[in-house]
Amino acid sequence: MAYSEATVVAGGLIHIPILIGVFGFLQKAIGTKKPLDGGQSNSNSSSQGTSSTVSQSTKKAPARKQGHSNIPVNTYKPKTPFLGKVLENYSLLKQGAIGRVNHITFDLSEGDPQLRYVEGQSIGIIPAGEDAKGKPHKLRLYSIASTRHGDNYQGNTVSLCVRQLQYEKDGRTIDGVCSTYLCDIKPGDKVKITGPVGKEMLLPEDEDANIIMLATGTGIAPMRAYLRRMFEPTEREKNNWNFKGKAWLFMGAPKSANLLYDADFEHYKASFPENLRYTKAISREQTNTKGGRMYIQDRVLEHADEIFTLIENPKTHIYLCGLKGMEPGIDEAMSKAAAAKGINWSELRPQLKKQDRWHVETY
Ligand code: FAD
Ligand code: A2P
């Protein structure tokens, strides 16, 4: 009896390494390993699909890109978020605008370690309160709208550009949980912040790169950070990076009163006319050639030739941020524009992506 028990135990032990091997193989095969960023994956590209409410899920971490290894990621995780104090929260809209869009700045100086980030990253916000099941709310991601130096140039703040989500359902107006929480918070309030996350929307290091930016609504957030880094005098002094290339912003908004940070961009354009172009598509005030709403893809078509001449330069990068719904329209416009130059867009786009020159963050 004792003999046969020992044999069984020994036989079982012998199988453990085999089982571990099989389990490891299965894990690889079905991809259930935790992502490198602890589940705060940046749900950004069309291929990954986007869920704005980010759980501790099993999304694949994006492949590490060259030169991106020293970018801060996940200094603060959802279980131990940083409590950031609200410094300011004000509307970015002018009279007559549609909806509610605010610029919100948080103090990071009390963090240990301090949450540091670079232009093009996002942070997570965990709204106060509980969901319908009595569980804490999940975090939502927001693109960072400030440079690494922050709006006060002290390197200890982070700013966001947030549109309040509102929609009608069964005759009732529903307010988005986190966006309403953010638009309502007051200076002095403390907010749970996670991250930073994201390496998809980083700027290239070349000072003479060309940067084409396609933004709708709050998709302007990372672009505002880029443009401050490129053209704001104090940023230029602080940066060891002096932009010398061509930047071209295409901005989509429903009305002129909804144009975000417009005065700043006009000012940069006047100060750096050789380096910045700024093209607006104001959907409810302008019409496209077919008599429909003017969208940024219509502007892309108008300037197809110049855009593709820029793209021929290997130092040109394209950044797309904002409404997920704009992706097919942009793709169609790029296909048409490319075809006019004898280029096949469906072949070129993956090449640009592979070269880290095509950057998409839509939601
Ligand atoms: P929730 O309460 O979570 O409601 C959203 C849900 O409401 C949807 O999932 C859907 O189920 C439902 N819903 C939405 N619209 C409708 C409709 N019309 N009809 C019926 N149901 C509907 N937002 C910004 O404002 N600024 C940013 O800079 C920004 N950056 C982002 C960056 C990334 C990488 C990602 C992924 C998202 C970003 N977002 C940004 C979006 C943000 O994360 C939130 O998704 C957004 O604020 C809404 O969250 P909420 O909690 O207010 O809405
Ligand atoms: P519209 O709402 O008039 O159809 P905001 O986030 O402030 O509402 O701005 C988003 C802008 O993007 C609006 O001008 C909106 O136009 C526009 N837009 C909406 N759908 C698309 C789309 N599929 N492609 C490009 N732009 C779009």
XYZ file of N, CA and C in Angstrom, residues 141-348:
624
model
N -9.676 56.806 -19.538
C -8.443 57.431 -20.003
C -8.720 58.812 -20.595
N -7.773 59.727 -20.392
C -7.843 61.062 -21.006
C -6.458 61.434 -21.531
N -6.430 61.936 -22.763
C -5.155 62.381 -23.351
C -4.663 63.607 -22.590
N -3.384 63.621 -22.350
C -2.791 64.760 -21.638
C -2.680 65.944 -22.614
N -3.131 67.127 -22.144
C -3.149 68.312 -23.014
C -1.997 69.268 -22.714
N -1.178 68.923 -21.708
C -0.066 69.814 -21.352
C 1.252 69.173 -21.771
N 2.300 69.982 -21.813
C 3.627 69.410 -22.051
C 4.153 68.856 -20.729
N 5.282 68.195 -20.798
C 5.900 67.624 -19.589
C 6.200 68.712 -18.551
N 6.303 69.967 -19.012
C 6.582 71.060 -18.073
C 5.324 71.598 -17.414
N 4.170 71.156 -17.899
C 2.904 71.640 -17.325
C 2.606 73.059 -17.785
N 1.378 73.490 -17.549
C 0.978 74.820 -18.030
C 1.733 75.943 -17.323
N 2.236 75.667 -16.098
C 2.964 76.722 -15.361
C 4.485 76.590 -15.538
N 4.919 75.679 -16.359
C 6.350 75.429 -16.675
C 7.164 74.930 -15.482
N 6.490 74.533 -14.389
C 7.234 74.085 -13.199
C 7.463 72.567 -13.208
N 6.866 71.870 -14.132
C 7.063 70.420 -14.205
C 6.309 69.658 -13.136
N 5.265 70.261 -12.567
C 4.547 69.553 -11.499
C 3.024 69.605 -11.650
N 2.542 69.786 -12.874
C 1.089 69.745 -13.107
C 0.792 68.938 -14.363
N -0.479 68.543 -14.489
C -0.927 67.884 -15.725
C -2.298 68.471 -16.063
N -2.544 68.687 -17.364
C -3.835 69.262 -17.772
C -4.561 68.333 -18.731
N -5.892 68.394 -18.665
C -6.748 67.603 -19.565
C -7.723 68.531 -20.275
N -8.271 68.020 -21.365
C -9.296 68.736 -22.121
C -10.475 67.760 -22.221
N -11.552 68.029 -21.489
C -12.614 67.024 -21.319
C -13.956 67.534 -21.832
N -14.567 66.729 -22.697
C -15.944 67.030 -23.133
C -16.905 66.223 -22.283
N -17.937 66.871 -21.751
C -18.949 66.125 -20.999
C -19.763 65.294 -21.984
N -19.818 63.978 -21.732
C -20.657 63.105 -22.559
C -22.105 63.260 -22.127
N -22.957 63.533 -23.083
C -24.403 63.608 -22.809
C -25.133 63.002 -23.978
N -26.093 62.138 -23.701
C -26.909 61.610 -24.790
C -28.323 61.346 -24.292
N -29.222 61.220 -25.253
C -30.636 61.007 -24.915
C -30.945 59.522 -24.965
N -31.667 59.035 -23.963
C -32.106 57.635 -23.978
C -33.499 57.562 -23.367
N -34.413 56.950 -24.086
C -35.799 56.817 -23.620
C -36.344 58.155 -23.094
N -36.050 59.211 -23.834
C -36.589 60.524 -23.468
C -35.876 61.196 -22.289
N -34.778 60.572 -21.829
C -34.034 61.170 -20.708
C -32.635 61.555 -21.150
N -32.079 62.591 -20.529
C -30.687 62.959 -20.828
C -29.775 62.193 -19.881
N -28.848 61.447 -20.463
C -27.893 60.686 -19.634
C -26.561 61.442 -19.634
N -26.001 61.627 -18.463
C -24.688 62.274 -18.331
C -23.610 61.207 -18.156
N -22.540 61.304 -18.894
C -21.415 60.378 -18.723
C -20.856 60.504 -17.313
N -20.487 59.363 -16.709
C -20.072 59.362 -15.299
C -18.803 60.189 -15.082
N -17.742 59.825 -15.772
C -16.443 60.431 -15.460
C -16.318 61.835 -16.045
N -16.832 62.007 -17.271
C -16.685 63.329 -17.898
C -17.502 64.368 -17.138
N -18.650 63.970 -16.591
C -19.461 64.920 -15.814
C -18.755 65.218 -14.490
N -18.231 64.144 -13.871
C -17.475 64.310 -12.615
C -16.322 65.311 -12.835
N -15.593 65.144 -13.954
C -14.446 66.027 -14.204
C -14.887 67.461 -14.501
N -15.937 67.609 -15.294
C -16.369 68.975 -15.627
C -16.922 69.701 -14.402
N -17.376 68.939 -13.390
C -17.976 69.552 -12.187
C -16.987 69.789 -11.045
N -15.811 69.151 -11.061
C -14.916 69.265 -9.905
C -14.412 70.709 -9.762
N -14.047 71.035 -8.515
C -13.674 72.426 -8.185
C -12.215 72.479 -7.741
N -11.574 73.646 -7.902
C -10.214 73.789 -7.374
C -10.163 73.367 -5.910
N -9.148 72.593 -5.572
C -8.997 72.091 -4.195
C -9.467 70.653 -4.053
N -10.378 70.208 -4.935
C -10.836 68.809 -4.871
C -9.679 67.863 -5.182
N -9.752 66.651 -4.595
C -8.704 65.650 -4.871
C -9.276 64.563 -5.780
N -8.516 64.183 -6.770
C -9.002 63.246 -7.801
C -8.024 62.079 -7.947
N -8.580 60.867 -8.089
C -7.727 59.671 -8.244
C -7.189 59.597 -9.670
N -5.859 59.621 -9.764
C -5.201 59.635 -11.078
C -4.295 58.406 -11.204
N -4.319 57.764 -12.372
C -3.411 56.632 -12.638
C -2.585 56.931 -13.881
N -1.556 56.134 -14.068
C -0.739 56.259 -15.279
C 0.607 56.887 -14.993
N 1.246 57.472 -15.988
C 0.742 57.717 -17.332
C 0.778 56.433 -18.169
N 0.046 56.438 -19.284
C 0.110 55.306 -20.221
C 0.229 55.827 -21.645
N 0.614 54.903 -22.523
C 0.567 55.210 -23.951
C 1.903 55.588 -24.550
N 2.211 54.879 -25.665
C 3.424 55.224 -26.422
C 3.100 55.408 -27.897
N 1.811 55.389 -28.215
C 1.390 55.468 -29.610
C 1.546 56.876 -30.195
N 1.355 57.879 -29.336
C 1.235 59.250 -29.841
C 2.463 60.107 -29.499
N 3.606 59.463 -29.275
C 4.790 60.236 -28.904
C 5.333 60.986 -30.111
N 5.946 62.131 -29.856
C 6.568 62.903 -30.943
C 7.908 62.276 -31.305
N 8.308 62.399 -32.571
C 9.650 61.910 -32.918
C 10.715 62.829 -32.311
N 11.933 62.317 -32.238
C 12.982 63.145 -31.639
C 13.578 64.155 -32.612
N 13.462 63.882 -33.934
C 14.034 64.795 -34.944
C 13.456 66.191 -34.826
N 14.328 67.181 -34.734
C 13.827 68.563 -34.667
C 13.280 69.013 -36.013
N 13.738 68.365 -37.089
C 13.246 68.777 -38.413
C 12.233 67.778 -38.992
N 11.540 67.060 -38.097
C 10.443 66.194 -38.554
C 9.276 67.083 -38.982
N 8.399 66.542 -39.836
C 7.158 67.250 -40.187
C 6.016 66.538 -39.479
N 5.103 67.319 -38.918
C 4.044 66.739 -38.091
C 2.679 67.180 -38.638
N 1.952 66.204 -39.203
C 0.592 66.493 -39.680
C -0.366 66.007 -38.596
N -1.264 66.887 -38.158
C -2.175 66.538 -37.050
C -3.621 66.632 -37.519
N -4.374 65.553 -37.306
C -5.787 65.525 -37.693
C -6.600 65.318 -36.415
N -7.327 66.355 -35.990
C -8.032 66.273 -34.703
C -9.498 66.638 -34.850
N -10.352 65.917 -34.104
C -11.744 66.357 -33.962
C -12.011 66.540 -32.472
N -12.689 67.616 -32.120
C -13.088 67.873 -30.736
C -11.931 67.782 -29.767
N -12.134 66.982 -28.689
C -11.085 66.877 -27.657
C -9.856 66.109 -28.140
N -9.926 65.586 -29.353
C -8.736 64.978 -29.979
C -7.614 65.996 -30.119
N -7.928 67.243 -29.871
C -6.917 68.308 -29.921
C -5.950 68.211 -28.730
N -6.340 67.471 -27.671
C -5.536 67.478 -26.431
C -4.047 67.184 -26.682
N -3.690 66.033 -27.289
C -2.246 65.813 -27.469
C -1.622 66.837 -28.409
N -2.412 67.298 -29.398
C -1.883 68.279 -30.353
C -1.555 69.604 -29.656
N -2.386 69.956 -28.663
C -2.088 71.189 -27.919
C -0.726 71.047 -27.228
N -0.478 69.859 -26.665
C 0.816 69.636 -26.004
C 1.957 69.740 -27.033
N 1.776 69.108 -28.207
C 2.834 69.165 -29.232
C 3.110 70.616 -29.626
N 2.005 71.366 -29.862
C 2.168 72.727 -30.380
C 2.797 73.648 -29.340
N 2.474 73.415 -28.074
C 3.147 74.195 -27.023
C 4.637 73.844 -27.008
N 4.920 72.554 -27.099
C 6.332 72.128 -27.094
C 7.093 72.759 -28.274
N 6.423 72.846 -29.411
C 7.079 73.369 -30.612
C 7.208 74.888 -30.618
N 6.147 75.597 -30.149
C 6.069 77.021 -30.456
C 5.914 77.960 -29.260
N 5.690 77.461 -28.082
C 5.517 78.351 -26.925
C 6.916 78.799 -26.486
N 7.172 80.111 -26.447
C 8.549 80.578 -26.199
C 9.193 79.966 -24.949
N 8.470 79.907 -23.814
C 9.106 79.373 -22.592
C 9.407 77.885 -22.744
N 8.541 77.165 -23.445
C 8.801 75.741 -23.706
C 10.075 75.597 -24.534
N 10.209 76.426 -25.552
C 11.380 76.339 -26.421
C 12.660 76.605 -25.635
N 12.559 77.543 -24.672
C 13.742 77.819 -23.840
C 14.078 76.610 -22.967
N 13.031 75.987 -22.399
C 13.259 74.890 -21.449
C 13.662 73.597 -22.142
N 13.160 73.430 -23.393
C 13.403 72.167 -24.085
C 14.808 72.102 -24.629
N 15.299 70.947 -24.618
C 16.544 70.738 -25.347
C 16.160 70.298 -26.754
N 15.106 70.866 -27.280
C 14.503 70.406 -28.535
C 13.864 71.602 -29.212
N 14.437 72.062 -30.304
C 13.896 73.239 -30.986
C 13.346 72.863 -32.333
N 12.051 72.787 -32.408
C 11.379 72.306 -33.608
C 11.702 73.195 -34.813
N 12.120 72.536 -35.914
C 12.472 73.293 -37.114
C 11.703 72.800 -38.334
N 10.841 71.794 -38.128
C 10.124 71.202 -39.265
C 8.841 71.951 -39.584
N 7.990 71.261 -40.346
C 6.684 71.841 -40.689
C 5.599 71.113 -39.897
N 4.759 71.903 -39.239
C 3.613 71.334 -38.507
C 2.353 71.818 -39.208
N 1.362 70.914 -39.302
C 0.115 71.291 -39.981
C -1.039 70.684 -39.196
N -1.834 71.563 -38.602
C -2.975 71.110 -37.800
C -4.271 71.236 -38.596
N -4.992 70.101 -38.720
C -6.357 70.099 -39.236
C -7.269 69.895 -38.041
N -8.157 70.851 -37.803
C -8.996 70.791 -36.601
C -10.471 70.791 -36.981
N -11.207 69.808 -36.457
C -12.645 69.726 -36.728
C -13.462 70.097 -35.506
N -14.391 71.018 -35.683
C -15.280 71.428 -34.585
C -16.648 71.743 -35.180
N -17.718 71.605 -34.368
C -19.047 71.860 -34.940
C -19.295 73.336 -35.257
N -18.804 74.226 -34.373
C -19.022 75.656 -34.584
C -17.733 76.412 -34.259
N -17.624 77.642 -34.744
C -16.411 78.431 -34.423
C -16.259 78.560 -32.908
N -17.382 78.695 -32.209
C -17.324 78.866 -30.752
C -16.815 77.596 -30.056
N -16.786 76.481 -30.787
C -16.281 75.212 -30.230
C -14.804 74.969 -30.527
N -14.170 75.874 -31.274
C -12.749 75.655 -31.578
C -11.954 75.759 -30.275
N -11.180 74.748 -29.978
C -10.473 74.692 -28.695
C -9.061 75.259 -28.847
N -8.648 76.102 -27.928
C -7.299 76.713 -27.903
C -6.993 77.492 -29.194
N -8.041 77.951 -29.854
C -7.888 78.573 -31.173
C -6.967 79.804 -31.143
N -7.137 80.665 -30.134
C -6.340 81.900 -30.087
C -4.848 81.563 -29.958
N -4.528 80.540 -29.158
C -3.117 80.131 -28.994
C -2.541 79.679 -30.330
N -3.316 78.868 -31.055
C -2.809 78.324 -32.327
C -2.656 79.432 -33.369
N -3.604 80.369 -33.385
C -3.490 81.513 -34.309
C -2.225 82.309 -33.993
N -1.964 82.441 -32.701
C -0.781 83.192 -32.279
C 0.512 82.469 -32.723
N 0.541 81.159 -32.536
C 1.729 80.393 -32.968
C 1.917 80.535 -34.480
N 0.796 80.502 -35.199
C 0.869 80.582 -36.665
C 1.447 81.934 -37.086
N 0.996 82.995 -36.393
C 1.501 84.335 -36.722
C 2.990 84.448 -36.365
N 3.402 83.792 -35.279
C 4.804 83.886 -34.839
C 5.733 82.999 -35.665
N 5.199 81.882 -36.178
C 6.040 80.919 -36.925
C 5.379 80.576 -38.264
N 5.184 81.584 -39.138
C 4.429 81.334 -40.375
C 5.084 80.292 -41.281
N 6.383 80.132 -41.166
C 7.076 79.143 -42.013
C 6.922 77.722 -41.477
N 6.557 77.613 -40.205
C 6.554 76.288 -39.571
C 5.178 75.733 -39.246
N 4.158 76.598 -39.175
C 2.837 76.091 -38.770
C 1.738 76.503 -39.741
N 0.962 75.493 -40.150
C -0.275 75.754 -40.893
C -1.428 75.261 -40.029
N -2.549 75.945 -40.140
C -3.693 75.648 -39.263
C -4.943 75.718 -40.132
N -5.567 74.553 -40.366
C -6.718 74.462 -41.273
C -7.925 73.953 -40.485
N -9.014 74.702 -40.540
C -10.177 74.346 -39.712
C -11.306 73.792 -40.567
N -12.027 72.835 -40.005
C -13.234 72.301 -40.646
C -14.367 72.511 -39.645
N -15.209 73.477 -39.914
C -16.263 73.829 -38.941
C -17.584 73.297 -39.485
N -17.913 72.109 -38.997
C -18.924 71.275 -39.666
C -20.305 71.914 -39.800
N -20.688 72.717 -38.817
C -22.063 73.242 -38.884
C -22.118 74.679 -39.388
N -20.959 75.186 -39.822
C -20.942 76.540 -40.401
C -20.410 76.517 -41.825
N -19.688 75.478 -42.187
C -19.107 75.402 -43.533
C -19.646 74.154 -44.234
N -19.681 74.189 -45.554
C -20.143 72.999 -46.289
C -19.032 72.476 -47.189
N -19.058 71.174 -47.412
C -18.063 70.575 -48.317
C -18.559 70.692 -49.770
N -17.788 70.164 -50.706
C -18.139 70.359 -52.129
C -19.471 69.683 -52.492
N -19.885 68.715 -51.665
C -21.164 68.041 -51.957
C -22.334 68.721 -51.236
N -22.052 69.805 -50.530
C -23.109 70.517 -49.812
C -23.351 69.957 -48.413
N -22.544 68.970 -47.993
C -22.700 68.384 -46.653
C -21.844 69.115 -45.627
N -21.840 68.597 -44.389
C -21.026 69.198 -43.322
C -19.536 69.119 -43.654
N -18.846 70.173 -43.357
C -17.398 70.201 -43.615
C -16.667 69.442 -42.494
N -16.017 68.333 -42.868
C -15.238 67.542 -41.918
C -13.753 67.619 -42.279
N -12.882 67.204 -41.346
C -11.449 67.325 -41.641
C -11.038 66.501 -42.859
N -11.750 65.398 -43.120
C -11.360 64.606 -44.298
C -11.606 65.380 -45.602
N -12.599 66.301 -45.580
C -12.825 67.146 -46.754
C -11.643 68.100 -46.941
N -11.127 68.578 -45.817
C -9.944 69.466 -45.887
C -8.713 68.684 -46.344
N -8.627 67.436 -45.905
C -7.495 66.592 -46.337
C -7.536 66.461 -47.866
N -8.726 66.235 -48.407
C -8.852 66.091 -49.872
C -8.465 67.376 -50.588
N -8.881 68.519 -50.024
C -8.535 69.811 -50.648
C -7.022 69.993 -50.756
N -6.298 69.439 -49.757
C -4.842 69.663 -49.702
C -4.058 68.387 -49.996
N -4.725 67.465 -50.713
C -4.146 66.138 -50.929
C -2.724 66.195 -51.478
N -2.531 67.054 -52.468
C -1.241 67.081 -53.143
C -0.113 67.460 -52.183
N -0.360 68.529 -51.413
C 0.683 68.989 -50.472
C 0.913 67.947 -49.378
N -0.182 67.319 -48.926
C -0.038 66.319 -47.850
C 0.828 65.160 -48.338
N 0.568 64.682 -49.559
C 1.340 63.530 -50.035
C 2.769 63.901 -50.413
N 2.978 65.155 -50.792
C 4.358 65.588 -51.013
C 5.097 65.530 -49.672
N 4.429 65.956 -48.607
C 5.057 65.885 -47.275
C 5.316 64.435 -46.872
N 4.313 63.556 -47.136
C 4.450 62.150 -46.720
C 5.620 61.455 -47.427
N 5.941 61.935 -48.628
C 7.092 61.335 -49.335
C 8.384 61.515 -48.540
N 8.399 62.533 -47.685
C 9.573 62.780 -46.846
C 9.546 61.800 -45.659
N 10.571 60.973 -45.492
C 10.543 59.973 -44.402
C 10.498 60.584 -43.008
N 10.694 61.893 -42.914
C 10.620 62.526 -41.583
C 9.222 63.059 -41.276
N 8.247 62.709 -42.117
C 6.883 63.190 -41.867
C 6.081 62.166 -41.067
N 5.427 62.647 -40.015
C 4.572 61.801 -39.163
C 3.142 62.330 -39.209
N 2.182 61.413 -39.115
C 0.774 61.825 -39.110
C 0.130 61.351 -37.809
N -0.571 62.252 -37.151
C -1.240 61.948 -35.883
C -2.731 62.175 -36.047
N -3.508 61.184 -35.616
C -4.962 61.235 -35.748
C -5.544 61.044 -34.351
N -6.367 61.998 -33.898
C -6.913 61.844 -32.548
C -8.314 62.444 -32.445
N -9.187 61.732 -31.746
C -10.548 62.237 -31.520
C -11.579 61.164 -31.769
N -12.660 61.534 -32.449
C -13.783 60.618 -32.672
C -13.373 59.373 -33.441
N -13.761 58.226 -32.904
C -13.478 56.976 -33.617
C -14.123 56.991 -35.004
N -15.312 57.606 -35.054
C -16.078 57.631 -36.300
C -15.372 58.315 -37.453
N -14.332 59.102 -37.177
C -13.681 59.804 -38.285
C -12.705 58.901 -39.052
N -12.340 57.758 -38.454
C -11.316 56.916 -39.083
C -11.669 56.474 -40.505
N -12.913 55.942 -40.740
C -13.213 55.527 -42.126
C -13.166 56.702 -43.100
N -13.662 57.862 -42.658
C -13.661 59.043 -43.529
C -12.247 59.484 -43.880
N -11.366 59.447 -42.891
C -9.965 59.844 -43.132
C -9.315 58.822 -44.070
N -9.616 57.560 -43.833
C -9.042 56.503 -44.663
C -9.468 56.673 -46.126
N -10.757 56.975 -46.298
C -11.271 57.155 -47.659
C -10.602 58.363 -48.329
N -10.496 59.455 -47.556
C -9.869 60.663 -48.116
C -8.413 60.393 -48.474
N -7.707 59.676 -47.603
C -6.294 59.388 -47.877
C -6.177 58.474 -49.103
N -7.122 57.524 -49.242
C -7.089 56.617 -50.408
C -7.246 57.410 -51.699
N -8.236 58.326 -51.691
C -8.483 59.135 -52.891
C -7.289 60.034 -53.181
N -6.787 60.678 -52.123
C -5.669 61.599 -52.292
C -4.440 60.849 -52.807
N -4.220 59.647 -52.267
C -3.056 58.849 -52.682
C -3.220 58.415 -54.136
N -4.433 57.978 -54.485
C -4.681 57.485 -55.847
C -4.370 58.571 -56.873
N -4.709 59.828 -56.513
C -4.452 60.938 -57.437
C -2.955 61.082 -57.703
N -2.133 60.599 -56.783
C -0.671 60.653 -56.965
C -0.122 59.290 -57.413
N -1.021 58.372 -57.754
C -0.590 57.041 -58.213
C -0.093 56.152 -57.082
N -0.532 56.461 -55.848
C -0.076 55.675 -54.683
C -1.244 54.849 -54.155
N -0.955 53.619 -53.704
C -1.989 52.766 -53.127
C -1.962 52.937 -51.601
N -2.994 53.597 -51.073
C -3.005 53.922 -49.637
C -3.046 52.672 -48.772
N -3.782 51.646 -49.204
C -3.889 50.455 -48.350
C -2.536 49.732 -48.248
N -1.644 50.000 -49.201
C -0.284 49.443 -49.067
C 0.613 50.384 -48.269
N 0.402 51.692 -48.492
C 1.286 52.667 -47.842
C 1.029 52.778 -46.333
